[in-house]
Coordinates of C-alpha atoms in Angstrom, one line a residue:
M24 CA -50.0 22.4 -34.5
K25 CA -50.2 18.9 -33.7
F26 CA -48.0 19.0 -30.6
I27 CA -49.7 21.5 -29.1
A28 CA -53.0 20.1 -29.0
R29 CA -51.3 16.8 -27.7
M30 CA -49.6 18.9 -25.4
L31 CA -52.6 20.8 -23.7
A32 CA -54.1 16.9 -23.7
T33 CA -51.1 16.1 -21.0
T34 CA -51.0 19.1 -18.9
A35 CA -54.0 18.2 -16.5
A36 CA -52.1 15.4 -15.7
I37 CA -48.7 17.1 -15.2
G38 CA -49.8 20.4 -14.0
I39 CA -47.9 22.7 -16.3
A40 CA -50.8 24.6 -17.7
S41 CA -53.2 27.0 -16.1
S42 CA -56.3 25.5 -17.7
A43 CA -56.6 22.6 -20.0
F44 CA -59.1 24.8 -21.9
A45 CA -57.1 27.7 -22.4
A46 CA -56.0 28.6 -25.7
D47 CA -52.4 29.5 -24.7
M48 CA -50.0 27.6 -22.2
T49 CA -48.3 29.6 -19.4
M50 CA -45.0 27.8 -18.1
K51 CA -43.0 29.5 -15.0
F52 CA -39.6 30.1 -15.3
G53 CA -37.8 30.8 -11.8
H54 CA -34.7 32.1 -10.8
V55 CA -32.7 34.0 -8.0
G56 CA -31.0 36.3 -10.5
A57 CA -31.4 40.4 -10.1
P58 CA -31.8 42.5 -12.8
G59 CA -28.9 42.6 -15.4
S60 CA -27.7 39.4 -14.2
L61 CA -27.0 36.9 -16.9
F62 CA -29.4 34.6 -15.0
E63 CA -31.9 37.1 -16.4
A64 CA -30.5 37.4 -19.7
T65 CA -30.2 33.3 -19.8
A66 CA -33.9 32.9 -18.6
D67 CA -35.5 35.3 -21.0
H68 CA -33.7 33.9 -23.7
F69 CA -34.9 30.8 -23.1
A70 CA -38.5 31.8 -22.7
A71 CA -38.0 33.9 -26.3
C72 CA -37.0 31.2 -27.9
V73 CA -39.8 28.8 -26.4
N74 CA -42.2 31.2 -27.0
S75 CA -41.3 31.6 -30.6
A76 CA -40.9 28.2 -31.3
S77 CA -44.3 27.4 -30.1
D78 CA -45.6 30.0 -32.6
G79 CA -46.7 31.9 -29.4
K80 CA -49.0 28.9 -28.2
I81 CA -46.4 28.4 -25.2
E82 CA -45.6 31.1 -23.1
V83 CA -42.8 30.8 -21.0
Q84 CA -43.0 33.5 -18.5
T85 CA -39.8 34.3 -16.1
F86 CA -39.8 35.6 -12.5
G87 CA -36.2 36.8 -11.1
S88 CA -35.2 37.9 -7.9
S89 CA -36.2 34.9 -6.1
Q90 CA -39.8 35.7 -6.4
L91 CA -41.1 32.4 -6.8
G92 CA -38.5 31.4 -4.1
K93 CA -34.9 30.7 -3.6
D94 CA -33.1 28.4 -4.9
K95 CA -33.8 25.2 -2.6
E96 CA -37.3 26.4 -2.7
L97 CA -37.7 26.2 -6.6
L98 CA -36.4 22.9 -6.4
Q99 CA -39.0 21.6 -4.2
K100 CA -41.3 23.7 -6.6
L101 CA -40.3 21.7 -9.5
K102 CA -41.1 18.2 -8.1
L103 CA -44.5 19.8 -7.1
N104 CA -45.2 21.5 -10.7
Q105 CA -45.7 24.8 -8.9
V106 CA -43.0 26.0 -11.1
D107 CA -42.0 24.8 -14.5
F108 CA -38.3 25.8 -14.9
A109 CA -35.5 27.0 -12.6
L110 CA -31.7 27.8 -12.9
P111 CA -30.0 26.5 -10.4
S112 CA -26.0 26.9 -9.9
S113 CA -24.2 25.9 -7.0
V114 CA -26.6 24.1 -5.1
M115 CA -26.9 21.2 -7.6
S116 CA -23.9 20.0 -5.6
S117 CA -26.4 19.4 -2.7
V118 CA -28.7 17.7 -4.8
D119 CA -26.1 15.0 -6.1
D120 CA -22.6 14.4 -5.2
V121 CA -22.0 14.1 -8.9
F122 CA -22.2 18.0 -9.4
G123 CA -20.1 18.6 -6.9
I124 CA -17.1 18.3 -9.4
F125 CA -17.6 21.7 -10.3
E126 CA -16.8 22.8 -6.9
M127 CA -13.2 21.5 -7.0
P128 CA -10.9 24.7 -7.7
Y129 CA -9.7 25.3 -10.8
I130 CA -10.9 22.4 -12.4
I131 CA -12.6 24.0 -15.3
S132 CA -10.2 26.2 -17.4
D133 CA -12.7 27.9 -19.7
R134 CA -15.9 27.9 -21.6
D135 CA -14.4 25.4 -24.2
H136 CA -13.3 22.9 -21.6
M137 CA -16.3 23.4 -20.0
R138 CA -18.3 22.0 -23.8
R139 CA -15.6 19.2 -23.6
V140 CA -16.5 18.3 -20.1
Q141 CA -20.2 18.4 -21.4
G142 CA -19.8 16.5 -24.2
A143 CA -18.1 13.3 -22.5
M144 CA -20.0 13.3 -19.4
M145 CA -23.5 14.9 -19.9
D146 CA -25.1 11.6 -19.5
T147 CA -23.7 11.2 -16.0
F148 CA -25.0 14.6 -15.2
Q149 CA -28.5 13.9 -16.4
S150 CA -28.6 10.3 -14.9
A151 CA -27.8 11.7 -11.7
A152 CA -30.6 14.6 -12.1
Q153 CA -33.0 12.3 -13.0
A154 CA -32.5 10.1 -10.5
K155 CA -33.4 12.7 -8.0
G156 CA -36.7 13.8 -10.1
Y157 CA -34.8 16.3 -12.4
H158 CA -34.6 16.8 -15.8
I159 CA -31.5 19.3 -17.2
V160 CA -33.0 20.9 -20.3
G161 CA -29.7 22.4 -21.2
L162 CA -26.6 24.0 -19.7
A163 CA -25.8 27.7 -19.1
E164 CA -23.6 29.3 -16.8
N165 CA -22.8 31.4 -13.9
G166 CA -19.4 31.9 -14.1
F167 CA -16.1 32.2 -13.1
R168 CA -16.0 33.2 -9.4
H169 CA -13.8 35.7 -7.5
I170 CA -14.0 37.1 -4.1
T171 CA -15.0 40.7 -2.8
N172 CA -14.8 41.5 0.8
N173 CA -14.7 45.1 3.4
T174 CA -11.3 43.5 5.4
R175 CA -8.1 43.3 3.2
P176 CA -7.4 42.7 -0.5
I177 CA -7.0 38.3 -1.0
N178 CA -3.7 37.7 -2.7
V179 CA -3.0 34.2 -0.9
P180 CA -5.3 31.8 0.7
A181 CA -3.8 33.2 4.2
D182 CA -5.2 36.5 3.8
L183 CA -8.7 34.9 3.6
D184 CA -8.2 34.3 7.5
G185 CA -10.9 35.1 9.9
I186 CA -12.8 36.6 7.2
K187 CA -16.8 36.0 7.5
L188 CA -17.5 35.0 3.8
R189 CA -20.9 34.3 2.6
T190 CA -21.1 30.9 0.0
P191 CA -23.9 28.9 -1.7
N192 CA -25.2 25.9 0.0
G193 CA -22.6 23.1 -0.7
V194 CA -20.4 21.4 1.2
W195 CA -17.6 21.6 -1.1
R196 CA -17.6 25.3 -1.0
V197 CA -17.8 25.7 2.6
S198 CA -15.0 22.9 3.1
M199 CA -12.4 24.7 0.4
F200 CA -12.9 28.1 2.1
K201 CA -12.5 26.3 5.8
L202 CA -9.1 25.2 4.2
Y203 CA -8.2 28.5 3.1
G204 CA -9.1 29.4 6.5
A205 CA -12.0 31.8 6.0
N206 CA -14.9 31.4 8.2
P207 CA -17.6 30.4 5.4
T208 CA -21.7 30.4 6.1
P209 CA -24.0 29.4 3.4
M210 CA -26.9 31.9 2.8
A211 CA -29.4 32.6 0.2
F212 CA -28.3 34.9 -2.6
S213 CA -31.4 37.0 -1.9
D214 CA -30.2 38.1 1.5
V215 CA -26.1 38.7 0.9
F216 CA -26.2 42.4 -0.1
T217 CA -28.0 43.1 3.6
A218 CA -25.4 40.9 5.2
L219 CA -22.7 42.9 3.4
Q220 CA -24.3 45.9 4.2
T221 CA -24.6 45.5 7.7
G222 CA -21.3 43.5 8.4
V223 CA -22.8 40.4 9.2
M224 CA -20.8 39.1 6.6
D225 CA -17.3 40.4 5.6
G226 CA -17.5 39.5 1.9
Q227 CA -18.7 36.6 -0.9
E228 CA -17.4 35.2 -3.7
N229 CA -19.4 35.2 -7.1
P230 CA -19.1 35.7 -11.0
Y231 CA -18.9 39.4 -11.8
A232 CA -22.4 39.1 -13.5
Q233 CA -23.8 38.4 -10.1
I234 CA -21.8 41.0 -7.8
A235 CA -22.7 43.5 -10.1
S236 CA -26.3 43.1 -10.9
A237 CA -26.9 42.9 -6.9
K238 CA -24.6 45.8 -6.6
F239 CA -22.3 44.3 -4.1
Q240 CA -20.0 47.0 -5.4
E241 CA -21.6 49.5 -3.3
V242 CA -21.1 47.7 0.2
Q243 CA -17.4 45.8 -0.4
K244 CA -14.3 47.6 -0.7
Y245 CA -12.1 45.0 -2.2
L246 CA -12.6 42.5 -5.4
S247 CA -9.9 39.9 -5.7
I248 CA -9.8 38.4 -9.0
T249 CA -9.2 34.6 -7.6
G250 CA -11.2 32.7 -10.5
H251 CA -11.3 29.8 -8.1
V252 CA -14.6 27.7 -8.8
Y253 CA -16.0 27.7 -12.5
T254 CA -20.2 27.1 -11.8
P255 CA -22.6 25.8 -14.7
G256 CA -26.3 27.0 -14.5
Y257 CA -28.7 24.4 -15.1
V258 CA -31.9 24.9 -16.9
L259 CA -33.8 22.3 -15.0
T260 CA -37.5 21.1 -14.8
S261 CA -39.3 18.1 -13.5
Q262 CA -38.2 14.7 -14.8
K263 CA -41.6 13.5 -14.5
G264 CA -43.0 16.4 -16.5
F265 CA -40.6 16.3 -19.0
A266 CA -41.3 12.6 -19.7
A267 CA -44.9 13.1 -20.0
L268 CA -44.7 15.7 -22.9
P269 CA -44.9 14.6 -26.6
E270 CA -41.5 14.0 -27.9
D271 CA -41.7 17.2 -30.3
V272 CA -42.2 19.2 -27.5
Q273 CA -39.5 17.7 -25.7
A274 CA -37.3 18.1 -28.8
M275 CA -38.1 21.8 -28.9
L276 CA -37.3 22.6 -25.3
T277 CA -33.9 20.9 -25.7
D278 CA -33.3 22.7 -28.6
C279 CA -33.9 25.9 -27.3
G280 CA -31.4 24.7 -24.2
N281 CA -28.8 24.4 -26.5
K282 CA -29.6 27.7 -28.1
T283 CA -29.5 29.3 -24.6
Q284 CA -26.2 27.8 -23.6
D285 CA -24.6 29.3 -27.0
F286 CA -26.4 32.8 -26.3
T287 CA -25.3 32.5 -22.6
Y288 CA -21.7 32.2 -23.3
E289 CA -21.4 34.9 -25.8
K290 CA -22.9 37.2 -23.0
A291 CA -21.3 36.1 -20.3
A292 CA -18.1 36.7 -22.1
Q293 CA -19.2 40.1 -22.9
L294 CA -20.2 40.8 -19.4
E295 CA -16.7 39.9 -17.9
T296 CA -15.2 42.8 -19.6
E297 CA -17.9 45.4 -18.9
L298 CA -18.8 44.6 -15.3
L299 CA -15.5 44.6 -14.4
E300 CA -14.8 47.9 -15.3
V301 CA -18.5 48.9 -13.4
I302 CA -17.1 47.0 -10.4
K303 CA -14.2 49.1 -10.4
A304 CA -15.8 52.5 -11.4
A305 CA -17.7 52.3 -8.0
G306 CA -14.5 52.4 -6.5
V307 CA -13.7 49.0 -5.4
E308 CA -10.0 48.1 -5.1
V309 CA -9.3 45.2 -7.5
N310 CA -6.3 43.1 -7.2
E311 CA -4.9 39.8 -9.6
A312 CA -4.8 37.0 -6.7
D313 CA -1.7 34.8 -6.7
K314 CA -3.5 31.5 -8.3
A315 CA -0.7 29.1 -8.1
A316 CA -1.1 29.9 -4.2
F317 CA -4.5 29.0 -4.4
I318 CA -4.1 25.8 -6.5
E319 CA -1.5 24.5 -4.1
A320 CA -3.5 24.9 -0.9
S321 CA -6.7 23.3 -2.7
K322 CA -5.0 19.5 -3.2
P323 CA -6.9 18.4 0.4
V324 CA -10.5 19.1 -1.7
Y325 CA -9.6 17.1 -4.3
E326 CA -8.4 14.4 -1.9
A327 CA -11.5 14.2 -0.2
F328 CA -13.7 14.4 -3.1
A329 CA -11.7 11.4 -4.4
K330 CA -12.2 9.6 -1.1
E331 CA -15.9 10.7 -0.3
V332 CA -17.4 10.1 -3.6
D333 CA -17.9 7.1 -5.4
G334 CA -16.2 7.1 -8.5
G335 CA -14.7 10.9 -7.5
Q336 CA -11.0 10.0 -8.5
E337 CA -12.5 9.0 -12.0
M338 CA -14.6 12.1 -12.6
I339 CA -11.3 14.3 -11.7
D340 CA -9.1 12.6 -13.8
Q341 CA -11.7 12.6 -16.5
V342 CA -12.1 16.0 -16.1
L343 CA -8.7 17.1 -15.9
G344 CA -7.8 15.3 -19.0
L345 CA -10.2 17.1 -21.0
A346 CA -8.9 20.4 -20.5
K347 CA -6.8 20.6 -23.6
S348 CA -8.3 19.8 -26.7
N349 CA -7.0 16.8 -28.9

């Protein structure tokens, strides 16, 4: 295949092949997802797509459970060409303020809404990523986030008072939970199980797919269905490396990114039902939180984003305006 020959010719310069003389090219995809997670399914689907589309000449190898590094390490390794793809989520809000829009509580209503936001605003997200040295190959999903803890059921924000809650690394998530009255602490995902098990943290917040695959149900008493934030996942690569690839290879990777998003959304919807039952079966007490109370308590987060982020209010208005299809 012509694009493979040209791709091999560029790899010495951009560092994404193990050998310029190898018949096959190996690319590494690192992520923090545990076995059985939506992240694992997403990375594996993208890898299979690329491997097939290249007729096996390119082999994308996936490494989960933070084997190649935690989120921030993976972001750095992308720039150093030590990893070819990563699957960050909430941590992107620390890469550029633009991604903080997805940290606003209840701003994304469902996946169809997310697709409309993507259609209208993807250029904004891509430009922000590229300005920091990255390229978004495609969007995936982490999902709608819910709260687990060992102290009490969370029905309204006041129930979070004093609870030591692990969050991802992101200023808006921390600010949001401080506003609700919790004591939030950013922590790498790979450290969370032990922190919950030992009582260093009382609780955490994640989608069902992350909760169940990381087995948090084994060390948590309560699950409160809050759906407070929807976090996309980003199939991310180096902007420099992507730009150096032949256009048809870029198109192939982008096509696989799009196909993987379709797969991920379908898989995520399936897991939302299945994994809630897994969590319940482990003996976790489940309650539906008062979302209206959380939405009301979240207004200052929106106000701060609008004030502190350039163009923040315009982004908020645009995303909310896309909540209903025309």
